[in-house]
XYZ file of C-alpha atoms in Angstrom:
674
model
C 34.487 29.207 4.909
C 32.144 32.157 4.830
C 28.791 31.732 6.571
C 27.170 34.739 4.910
C 23.739 33.823 3.570
C 23.298 35.482 0.189
C 21.593 34.835 -3.091
C 23.910 33.535 -5.790
C 22.036 35.137 -8.650
C 24.168 38.235 -8.317
C 23.955 39.519 -11.876
C 20.422 40.514 -12.839
C 19.507 40.756 -16.497
C 16.200 41.912 -17.949
C 14.382 38.893 -19.338
C 12.512 38.412 -22.581
C 10.358 35.392 -23.295
C 9.739 33.611 -26.576
C 6.408 32.056 -25.609
C 5.915 29.659 -28.526
C 8.916 28.195 -30.325
C 8.937 25.168 -32.636
C 11.732 22.597 -32.612
C 11.605 20.529 -35.852
C 12.620 16.856 -35.675
C 13.983 14.695 -38.433
C 10.754 12.676 -38.740
C 8.670 15.791 -39.380
C 7.317 16.072 -35.824
C 7.537 19.459 -34.097
C 8.172 19.897 -30.396
C 6.841 22.970 -28.613
C 9.170 25.071 -26.472
C 9.216 28.258 -24.443
C 12.524 30.115 -24.176
C 13.608 32.689 -21.604
C 16.592 34.847 -22.617
C 18.563 37.658 -20.979
C 17.453 40.615 -23.074
C 20.827 42.360 -22.831
C 23.053 39.335 -23.508
C 26.138 40.098 -25.526
C 27.214 37.174 -27.653
C 26.297 33.477 -27.352
C 25.475 32.062 -23.936
C 25.033 28.629 -22.347
C 21.567 27.104 -22.120
C 19.576 25.214 -19.504
C 17.022 22.630 -20.642
C 13.977 21.172 -18.886
C 12.287 18.455 -20.966
C 9.005 17.081 -19.571
C 5.473 16.144 -20.691
C 3.522 18.449 -18.379
C 2.529 21.251 -20.763
C 4.459 24.522 -20.673
C 1.384 26.662 -21.483
C -1.083 25.503 -18.833
C 0.549 22.727 -16.763
C 3.850 23.741 -15.194
C 3.567 27.395 -16.212
C 3.254 28.624 -12.600
C 6.398 26.716 -11.639
C 8.330 27.572 -14.803
C 8.287 31.295 -14.087
C 9.924 30.676 -10.718
C 12.723 28.657 -12.288
C 13.473 29.516 -15.928
C 12.969 33.267 -15.616
C 15.498 33.224 -12.744
C 18.058 31.392 -14.868
C 17.616 33.925 -17.672
C 18.050 36.750 -15.176
C 21.375 35.141 -14.244
C 22.559 35.239 -17.864
C 21.479 31.871 -19.275
C 19.110 30.867 -22.024
C 16.497 28.660 -20.340
C 14.535 26.298 -22.565
C 11.381 24.469 -21.466
C 10.315 21.760 -23.968
C 7.157 19.646 -24.025
C 7.910 15.996 -24.872
C 6.407 14.421 -27.974
C 2.641 14.001 -27.639
C 2.238 16.530 -24.818
C 1.078 20.118 -24.850
C 1.464 21.614 -28.324
C 4.124 19.088 -29.383
C 3.165 16.722 -32.169
C 3.094 12.933 -32.090
C 1.956 10.446 -29.454
C 3.467 9.757 -26.049
C 3.669 5.963 -25.993
C 5.164 5.427 -22.516
C 7.451 6.868 -19.895
C 11.044 7.314 -21.070
C 10.285 5.672 -24.423
C 13.311 5.338 -26.713
C 11.730 7.958 -28.953
C 11.639 10.411 -26.052
C 15.393 10.019 -25.576
C 16.252 10.222 -29.270
C 14.081 13.342 -29.522
C 16.106 14.848 -26.670
C 19.325 14.457 -28.654
C 17.712 16.392 -31.506
C 16.600 19.076 -29.056
C 20.187 19.477 -27.899
C 21.333 19.754 -31.532
C 18.690 22.450 -32.100
C 19.825 24.434 -29.039
C 23.417 24.305 -30.239
C 22.385 25.738 -33.639
C 20.595 28.841 -32.219
C 22.210 32.235 -32.597
C 22.054 32.826 -28.865
C 23.738 29.524 -27.982
C 27.407 28.963 -27.295
C 26.851 25.192 -27.640
C 26.911 24.360 -23.924
C 23.805 22.892 -22.246
C 22.859 21.847 -18.755
C 19.725 19.791 -17.994
C 17.550 20.278 -14.955
C 14.420 18.346 -14.030
C 12.280 17.047 -11.199
C 10.695 13.591 -11.276
C 10.146 12.844 -14.973
C 12.650 15.504 -15.976
C 15.084 14.250 -13.339
C 14.746 10.692 -14.672
C 15.314 11.613 -18.284
C 18.105 14.028 -17.355
C 20.095 11.077 -16.065
C 19.090 8.944 -19.063
C 20.109 11.636 -21.548
C 23.406 12.114 -19.752
C 24.110 8.395 -20.155
C 23.774 8.863 -23.933
C 26.752 11.272 -23.773
C 25.533 14.084 -26.036
C 28.425 16.420 -26.873
C 26.598 19.589 -25.823
C 25.891 18.462 -22.263
C 28.075 19.930 -19.527
C 26.239 19.030 -16.280
C 22.848 18.110 -14.881
C 20.674 18.779 -11.846
C 18.382 15.838 -11.105
C 15.634 16.299 -8.495
C 13.390 13.582 -6.989
C 14.463 11.028 -9.560
C 15.985 7.558 -9.645
C 18.744 5.487 -11.066
C 16.586 2.310 -10.972
C 13.119 2.401 -12.528
C 12.043 -0.865 -10.911
C 13.309 -0.136 -7.399
C 12.176 3.476 -7.134
C 9.120 4.556 -9.042
C 5.335 4.331 -8.866
C 5.041 0.744 -10.097
C 6.750 -1.680 -7.705
C 8.605 -1.501 -4.376
C 10.532 -4.432 -2.973
C 8.937 -6.547 -5.708
C 5.438 -5.731 -4.433
C 2.944 -3.909 -6.633
C 2.243 -0.369 -5.495
C -1.531 -0.340 -5.376
C -1.704 3.292 -4.227
C 0.409 4.517 -7.163
C 0.432 2.337 -10.257
C -3.160 2.735 -11.457
C -3.569 6.293 -10.149
C -0.497 7.422 -12.080
C -1.557 5.519 -15.185
C -4.973 7.163 -14.910
C -3.380 10.574 -14.581
C -1.202 10.061 -17.646
C -4.190 8.775 -19.662
C -6.004 12.019 -18.948
C -2.921 14.205 -19.442
C -2.042 12.627 -22.765
C -5.579 13.095 -24.102
C -5.684 16.854 -23.640
C -5.753 19.043 -26.747
C -3.133 21.420 -28.076
C -3.787 25.145 -28.023
C -5.672 26.547 -31.069
C -3.878 29.852 -30.562
C -0.618 28.043 -31.264
C -1.641 25.366 -33.801
C -4.320 27.303 -35.667
C -7.132 25.491 -37.507
C -5.365 22.130 -37.354
C -5.782 21.878 -33.565
C -9.020 19.847 -33.665
C -7.790 17.188 -36.119
C -4.532 16.924 -34.170
C -6.580 16.443 -30.998
C -8.604 13.647 -32.607
C -5.383 12.029 -33.819
C -3.947 12.270 -30.304
C -7.102 10.719 -28.804
C -6.983 7.868 -31.292
C -3.318 7.190 -30.557
C -3.410 7.543 -26.760
C -2.822 4.286 -24.887
C -3.207 3.357 -21.181
C 0.171 2.645 -19.633
C -0.928 0.204 -16.900
C -1.046 -2.828 -19.212
C 2.611 -2.421 -20.125
C 3.638 -1.884 -16.514
C 1.654 -4.900 -15.302
C 3.194 -7.043 -18.033
C 6.629 -6.590 -16.409
C 6.242 -7.674 -12.775
C 9.912 -8.715 -12.603
C 12.940 -6.507 -13.094
C 13.483 -7.349 -16.730
C 14.819 -5.519 -19.804
C 11.802 -3.195 -19.800
C 12.860 -1.677 -16.452
C 16.571 -1.901 -17.212
C 15.940 0.557 -20.067
C 16.330 4.003 -18.592
C 17.861 2.709 -15.341
C 21.303 4.302 -15.268
C 22.370 1.939 -12.467
C 22.882 -0.616 -15.267
C 26.025 1.342 -16.167
C 26.871 4.331 -13.988
C 30.078 4.801 -15.975
C 28.024 5.880 -19.005
C 27.437 9.246 -17.296
C 30.415 11.472 -18.065
C 29.192 14.896 -16.851
C 28.914 16.297 -13.315
C 25.667 15.498 -11.459
C 23.924 17.438 -8.700
C 21.384 15.040 -7.158
C 18.596 16.478 -4.964
C 15.875 14.793 -2.932
C 13.713 15.059 0.159
C 13.071 12.797 3.150
C 9.356 12.573 2.305
C 10.020 11.574 -1.302
C 10.203 7.803 -1.978
C 12.958 8.322 -4.610
C 15.389 9.695 -2.023
C 17.614 6.634 -1.849
C 18.767 7.237 -5.403
C 20.597 10.382 -4.247
C 22.878 8.315 -2.047
C 23.320 5.537 -4.642
C 24.329 8.099 -7.256
C 26.876 9.587 -4.863
C 28.283 6.156 -4.152
C 28.508 4.900 -7.709
C 29.067 7.821 -10.096
C 32.640 8.265 -11.333
C 32.208 11.972 -12.103
C 32.133 15.116 -9.910
C 28.901 14.912 -7.926
C 27.064 16.780 -5.210
C 23.917 15.924 -3.289
C 21.278 17.631 -1.208
C 18.590 15.915 0.894
C 16.108 18.269 2.529
C 12.957 17.851 4.616
C 10.770 18.065 1.534
C 8.335 15.852 -0.315
C 8.201 15.431 -4.133
C 8.840 19.112 -4.885
C 11.494 21.515 -6.046
C 13.318 22.857 -2.925
C 12.359 26.487 -3.590
C 8.670 25.455 -3.422
C 9.264 22.947 -0.637
C 6.522 21.361 1.371
C 7.026 20.811 4.189
C 9.506 23.629 4.686
C 11.847 25.216 5.168
C 12.228 26.071 1.486
C 15.510 27.494 0.203
C 17.033 29.471 -2.664
C 17.342 26.488 -4.972
C 17.607 28.647 -8.078
C 20.665 30.350 -6.639
C 22.283 26.999 -5.806
C 21.641 25.819 -9.363
C 23.173 28.966 -10.810
C 26.336 28.350 -8.753
C 26.453 24.833 -10.266
C 25.906 26.113 -13.821
C 28.394 28.963 -13.328
C 31.095 26.531 -12.251
C 30.650 24.030 -15.074
C 29.618 26.317 -17.957
C 30.829 29.829 -17.206
C 34.197 29.053 -15.631
C 33.306 30.883 -12.414
C 35.340 29.787 -9.395
C 32.481 30.116 -6.971
C 33.696 27.507 -4.471
C 30.824 25.098 -4.923
C 33.110 22.121 -5.464
C 35.160 23.054 -2.380
C 32.114 22.517 -0.184
C 31.002 19.156 1.272
C 29.725 16.685 -1.311
C 26.553 15.936 0.657
C 24.271 18.304 2.563
C 21.382 16.713 4.475
C 18.652 18.038 6.744
C 18.337 16.352 10.136
C 14.846 17.138 11.464
C 14.594 17.806 15.180
C 12.349 15.532 17.239
C 8.758 16.741 17.073
C 5.397 15.338 18.205
C 3.354 13.456 15.606
C 1.492 15.918 13.423
C 3.318 19.017 14.648
C 5.756 19.332 11.736
C 3.544 18.783 8.705
C 4.024 22.304 7.342
C 7.480 23.204 8.639
C 10.079 20.707 9.904
C 12.504 22.220 12.438
C 16.041 20.945 12.203
C 19.500 21.689 10.857
C 21.758 21.053 7.888
C 24.659 18.640 8.280
C 27.293 17.584 5.797
C 29.496 14.695 4.745
C 32.589 14.826 2.523
C 31.545 11.738 0.532
C 29.144 8.840 0.415
C 29.490 6.294 1.954
C 30.369 8.719 4.721
C 33.254 8.110 7.122
C 31.208 9.682 9.911
C 28.297 7.234 9.629
C 28.508 3.990 11.574
C 26.376 0.885 10.834
C 25.071 -0.087 14.266
C 23.248 -3.429 14.555
C 20.554 -3.683 17.199
C 19.520 -7.339 17.685
C 15.753 -7.582 17.755
C 16.043 -9.351 21.117
C 17.240 -5.987 22.489
C 14.098 -4.356 21.100
C 11.650 -6.436 23.090
C 12.181 -9.658 21.153
C 12.747 -12.916 23.003
C 13.645 -16.438 21.915
C 10.570 -18.083 20.476
C 8.153 -17.367 17.656
C 5.112 -15.288 16.850
C 2.573 -16.101 14.173
C 1.720 -13.046 12.125
C -1.807 -13.078 10.684
C -2.010 -9.475 9.567
C -5.350 -7.785 9.037
C -5.420 -6.686 5.411
C -6.390 -3.094 6.280
C -3.103 -2.091 7.926
C -1.579 1.080 6.531
C -4.211 3.808 6.433
C -2.044 5.946 8.719
C 0.764 6.086 6.182
C -0.778 8.818 4.054
C 0.276 8.914 0.401
C 3.215 6.797 -0.733
C 4.253 9.488 -3.232
C 3.948 12.637 -1.161
C 3.730 16.121 -2.631
C 3.744 17.898 0.722
C 0.034 18.549 1.278
C -0.983 17.845 4.861
C -3.675 15.174 4.197
C -1.117 13.024 2.376
C 1.434 12.971 5.207
C 1.932 10.394 7.920
C -0.487 10.083 10.834
C 0.054 8.421 14.203
C 1.156 4.832 13.605
C -0.063 3.488 16.973
C -3.223 1.889 15.523
C -1.310 0.169 12.729
C 1.384 -0.855 15.211
C -1.273 -2.498 17.340
C -2.237 -4.761 14.429
C 1.383 -5.623 13.608
C 4.092 -7.552 15.381
C 6.311 -4.994 17.078
C 9.799 -4.958 18.557
C 10.047 -1.963 20.883
C 13.311 -0.990 22.526
C 14.042 0.592 25.886
C 13.763 4.273 26.586
C 16.676 6.133 24.957
C 18.955 7.827 27.460
C 20.182 10.326 24.864
C 19.359 11.645 21.442
C 20.263 9.311 18.568
C 20.746 10.571 15.000
C 20.742 8.477 11.841
C 21.620 9.301 8.250
C 21.471 6.694 5.509
C 19.660 3.433 4.739
C 18.499 1.304 7.684
C 18.018 -2.420 7.217
C 16.057 -5.125 9.019
C 16.891 -8.829 8.914
C 14.234 -11.370 9.886
C 13.781 -15.133 9.913
C 10.311 -16.001 8.620
C 8.294 -19.065 7.720
C 5.201 -18.874 5.523
C 2.271 -21.231 5.194
C 1.671 -20.045 1.587
C 3.864 -19.908 -1.504
C 3.356 -16.144 -1.833
C 3.707 -13.544 0.924
C 5.148 -10.118 1.514
C 6.618 -8.171 4.408
C 6.090 -4.535 5.306
C 8.545 -3.204 7.907
C 8.075 0.178 9.509
C 10.650 1.949 11.675
C 8.886 4.177 14.198
C 9.711 6.460 17.105
C 7.464 5.957 20.125
C 7.004 9.032 22.289
C 6.462 8.903 26.063
C 2.727 9.498 25.461
C 2.531 6.300 23.313
C 2.176 8.042 19.980
C 4.164 6.429 17.164
C 5.876 8.456 14.460
C 6.801 6.826 11.176
C 10.502 7.307 10.500
C 10.829 5.138 7.377
C 9.638 1.821 5.930
C 10.602 -0.945 3.549
C 8.926 -3.815 1.765
C 9.804 -7.239 0.424
C 7.778 -9.540 -1.741
C 9.185 -12.779 -0.266
C 9.182 -14.501 -3.658
C 11.818 -11.833 -4.550
C 14.038 -12.704 -1.572
C 16.964 -13.616 -3.905
C 16.451 -10.759 -6.352
C 13.808 -9.134 -8.524
C 14.776 -10.736 -11.831
C 13.834 -14.331 -10.999
C 11.236 -14.583 -8.215
C 10.560 -18.018 -6.790
C 7.634 -19.297 -4.692
C 8.163 -19.925 -1.021
C 8.280 -23.468 0.277
C 5.570 -23.556 2.961
C 6.995 -24.540 6.329
C 10.563 -23.637 5.439
C 12.373 -20.863 7.354
C 14.041 -18.100 5.323
C 16.404 -15.405 6.522
C 15.631 -12.217 4.631
C 16.888 -8.668 4.566
C 14.482 -5.754 4.137
C 16.203 -2.505 3.224
C 14.281 0.566 4.394
C 14.030 3.873 2.545
C 16.973 6.163 3.231
C 16.347 8.688 6.003
C 17.797 11.413 8.146
C 16.210 11.437 11.606
C 16.859 12.284 15.248
C 15.321 10.042 17.906
C 14.675 12.088 21.023
C 16.015 11.169 24.461
C 13.095 9.591 26.320
C 11.556 8.006 23.217
C 11.824 4.367 22.088
C 12.744 2.743 18.797
C 10.128 0.414 17.342
C 10.208 -2.024 14.415
C 6.698 -2.967 13.235
C 6.259 -5.983 10.950
C 3.173 -6.918 8.984
C 2.239 -9.095 6.021
C 0.122 -6.370 4.457
C 0.165 -2.586 4.079
C -2.910 -1.276 2.244
C -3.295 0.714 0.106
C 0.426 1.041 -0.534
C 0.888 -2.673 -1.392
C -1.452 -4.904 -3.402
C -2.406 -7.873 -1.122
C -1.000 -11.346 -1.625
C -3.570 -13.611 -3.361
C -4.218 -15.679 -0.198
C -4.409 -14.920 3.497
C -1.015 -15.690 4.947
C 0.284 -16.786 8.309
C 3.927 -15.805 8.748
C 5.880 -17.213 11.658
C 8.547 -14.844 12.939
C 11.564 -16.119 14.831
C 11.388 -13.414 17.503
C 14.813 -14.154 18.959
C 16.581 -13.813 15.641
C 17.318 -10.840 13.397
C 18.468 -7.271 13.758
C 17.780 -3.650 12.953
C 20.874 -1.959 11.505
C 20.908 1.802 11.834
C 23.266 4.274 10.056
C 24.257 6.236 13.164
C 25.836 9.666 12.793
C 27.220 11.606 15.744
C 26.626 15.385 15.571
C 29.650 17.547 14.779
C 28.561 20.996 16.021
C 31.685 22.995 15.115
C 31.718 21.632 11.583
C 28.008 22.204 11.132
C 28.259 25.778 12.376
C 30.800 26.543 9.654
C 28.515 25.395 6.814
C 27.476 28.053 4.316
C 23.787 28.737 5.011
C 21.370 28.426 2.131
C 19.528 31.645 1.392
C 15.774 31.544 1.987
C 13.416 30.982 -0.909
C 13.274 34.050 -3.119
C 10.197 36.072 -3.919
C 8.725 35.369 -7.319
C 8.985 38.345 -9.713
C 5.764 39.677 -11.275
C 4.330 37.457 -14.015
C 1.111 36.751 -15.895
C 0.137 33.441 -14.241
C -2.753 33.399 -11.755
C -3.439 30.315 -9.637
C -6.143 29.213 -7.264
C -5.293 26.179 -5.165
C -7.741 23.510 -4.029
C -6.397 21.533 -1.064
C -6.348 17.760 -1.125
C -8.341 15.531 1.172
C -8.203 11.985 2.522
C -11.059 10.081 4.158
C -11.191 6.546 5.550
C -14.524 4.799 6.164
C -15.444 1.323 7.437
C -18.628 -0.664 6.924
C -18.671 -2.896 9.992
C -21.418 -5.114 8.555
C -19.594 -6.029 5.326
C -16.061 -5.472 6.618
C -15.253 -3.116 3.716
C -12.809 -0.311 4.180
C -12.855 2.553 1.652
C -10.081 5.151 1.462
C -10.915 8.146 -0.734
C -8.193 10.604 -1.717
C -8.536 13.824 -3.685
C -5.047 15.146 -4.447
C -4.451 18.864 -4.260
C -5.160 20.684 -7.521
C -6.544 24.009 -8.652
C -7.000 26.470 -11.479
C -4.378 28.277 -13.550
C -5.040 31.226 -15.820
C -2.468 33.002 -17.953
C -3.523 36.660 -18.120
C -1.308 37.156 -21.169
C -3.587 35.104 -23.414
C -6.565 33.968 -21.302
C -5.683 30.273 -21.335
C -7.148 28.432 -18.327
C -6.570 24.935 -16.996
C -8.239 23.139 -14.069
C -8.500 19.538 -12.940
C -10.233 17.123 -10.597
C -8.763 13.863 -9.350
C -10.334 11.181 -7.178
C -8.988 7.797 -6.027
C -10.868 5.079 -4.146
C -9.142 2.130 -2.511
C -11.558 -0.654 -1.521
C -10.847 -3.758 0.550
C -13.010 -6.217 2.469
C -11.261 -7.491 5.583
C -10.383 -11.170 5.286
C -10.680 -11.266 1.486
C -7.479 -10.313 -0.360
C -9.248 -10.770 -3.715
C -11.662 -7.963 -2.838
C -8.959 -5.310 -3.324
C -9.946 -2.679 -5.908
C -8.521 0.658 -6.971
C -10.785 3.147 -8.757
C -9.621 6.418 -10.292
C -11.472 9.285 -11.910
C -9.826 12.226 -13.670
C -11.180 15.374 -15.300
C -9.083 17.904 -17.167
C -10.506 21.250 -18.395
C -8.655 23.493 -20.899
C -10.376 26.661 -22.086
C -10.064 30.182 -23.402
C -13.158 32.301 -23.778
C -15.761 30.360 -25.813
C -13.287 27.540 -26.496
C -13.877 24.876 -23.821
C -12.617 21.285 -23.710
C -12.939 18.518 -21.157
C -11.268 15.120 -20.822
C -12.803 12.548 -18.481
C -11.297 9.170 -17.564
C -12.377 6.322 -15.299
C -10.055 3.455 -14.409
C -10.545 0.368 -12.233
C -8.106 -2.370 -11.219
C -8.962 -5.664 -9.491
C -7.387 -9.097 -9.228
C -8.406 -12.695 -8.735
C -6.030 -15.486 -7.721
C -4.453 -15.693 -11.183
C -4.900 -12.371 -13.017
C -4.995 -8.633 -12.682
C -7.850 -6.940 -14.520
C -7.896 -3.272 -15.558
C -10.652 -1.289 -17.267
C -10.028 2.230 -18.594
C -12.567 4.573 -20.146
C -11.607 7.799 -21.904
C -14.085 10.455 -23.108
C -13.402 13.848 -24.620
C -15.838 16.769 -24.915
C -15.950 20.132 -26.660
C -18.125 23.105 -25.769
C -19.400 24.697 -22.577
C -22.291 23.637 -20.352
C -25.413 22.791 -22.369
C -23.509 23.140 -25.623
C -20.976 20.451 -24.631
C -20.810 17.467 -26.967
C -18.829 14.260 -26.822
C -16.372 13.938 -29.678
C -14.544 10.762 -28.598
C -14.938 7.775 -26.313
C -13.095 4.516 -25.903
C -12.923 1.714 -23.375
C -9.950 -0.611 -22.852
C -10.157 -3.816 -20.832
C -7.292 -6.233 -20.309
C -6.080 -8.960 -18.000
C -2.475 -9.755 -17.097
C -1.420 -12.938 -15.244
C -0.082 -12.468 -11.735
C 3.599 -13.319 -11.651
C 4.484 -14.026 -8.013
C 2.733 -10.794 -7.026
């Protein structure tokens, strides 16, 4: 196999852009699209579709030029469509992956097939939302679809998303994401595209916008709501080839391996060192020529090019080299490895009894402080440094730990670790947070991966049952999939706690969990290096330079601060995700935003937990200025969750600004074993 590192966009075409294109739907709604085309194309060509709600004009525009313009330069029509109710598209966005969203997608594919430039073949690409709905659309088996690329997505909406994990409610994600979507969905369309109707359409959108958190909280079990859109319900429904891509800092990464294991179609997978990003914009790096890899995939399945992509290993994964805590937040040194299939014949499940990791026959009573977890950074990581993991030593010190002997040699793992424990609770509701860490000789503790289990979900997420206080249960806690190398001289540590704030919403009562310290095991997916095989792998080309375009951006870095009031016992974590300003020089459209999250908790009082979110979105061009402002707050007592959302919209600049809309929603939802 050749080891030459080259770009695979070998044919360059001049590109023309149709900036504003309407796609009419059968119900009279119009979806807004932007289309990149090779200007010198002769005859009909295949198309690539990305279908997301993040606004092609002023949301993902900086990213779109790095992706879709490259596909057009390679000879494809590349179509970027705003979902119903987003950007300039008409209608209301009622929820994530709503049945209307999927039926609209089928009409979009019909529309693409009918265009003069189309040969009727379509591939779908998408990250996160677009990766989710790419899988969902594939399961509907539209005749135009030839293959998909799904990035940072999932096959199971309950297991891997921003709502629940292990049956526990994700406090750090559910309300913050609902608050973000409330603000996103309330933004106006562009008057330059819609004309005089823009303002009435904005008012209609504001009137129809709904907060999503109530729906999500109303389904605390894995019921039909979450089964919708979860392709794991029937993998066989997907009939087209799938390229699944993820990163070791992205919580959706386990879906890549599950898709490889369960799909009955040609499939490839890539797992890099990245967070929730496209690999060509990867943070942490190294980034790679993802566009070129996609073009190889599209060429094989739509252009009949024998480019060898299906002769290469089915799975490529990055194994990071050992590095001190905090030294690899921007760039993660390591190497690519490969496996011919998944499950992989070269990966061995190795069980390490906890009594070999410092455990001994007997028991330990776990009364976890509520404020364990501040060192975990963001659950859903986008790669910015403040959101990444910090030293786990402080959180380890407030957990029960099983720490193994010093490793005599390097140990590499690739796959999904698992921890089994025998626990007894003194309350009917409790949860476990298990962290796998690497302890360096200096005592610093690096988070490798983690997993959670709401113990009322010990027998499954569809029918949770209270614990019987005083009864011992043997439970299995699967950890998030990972590729990692433990260094010689370090030690393996399993840290167990009954809380992990702000990732997990606390149980309604303080809990004492008794651990049987002489029972249980850590099972690691151990992979021995294969140097000769790895040396023969085709290197990925480095990330390509972005061609000149009209989009200007100014980034504002994120921040994360933790404070404690030692008199009241309150801990406050304040996060401001990275954001910035985007201006399109071609038409003067500007977008900027401000996000703030507060996570409050008084030690010793699980009912004091509160999440507060504030969002501002500014869209403007010259004298036309709009602002959307939302505030959201979530609390809980012993029986109910309570959420309050406020949405306000403004028109005009500075002193001339006037409020044109405001609404407040307040609702309670009973706690259901959460």
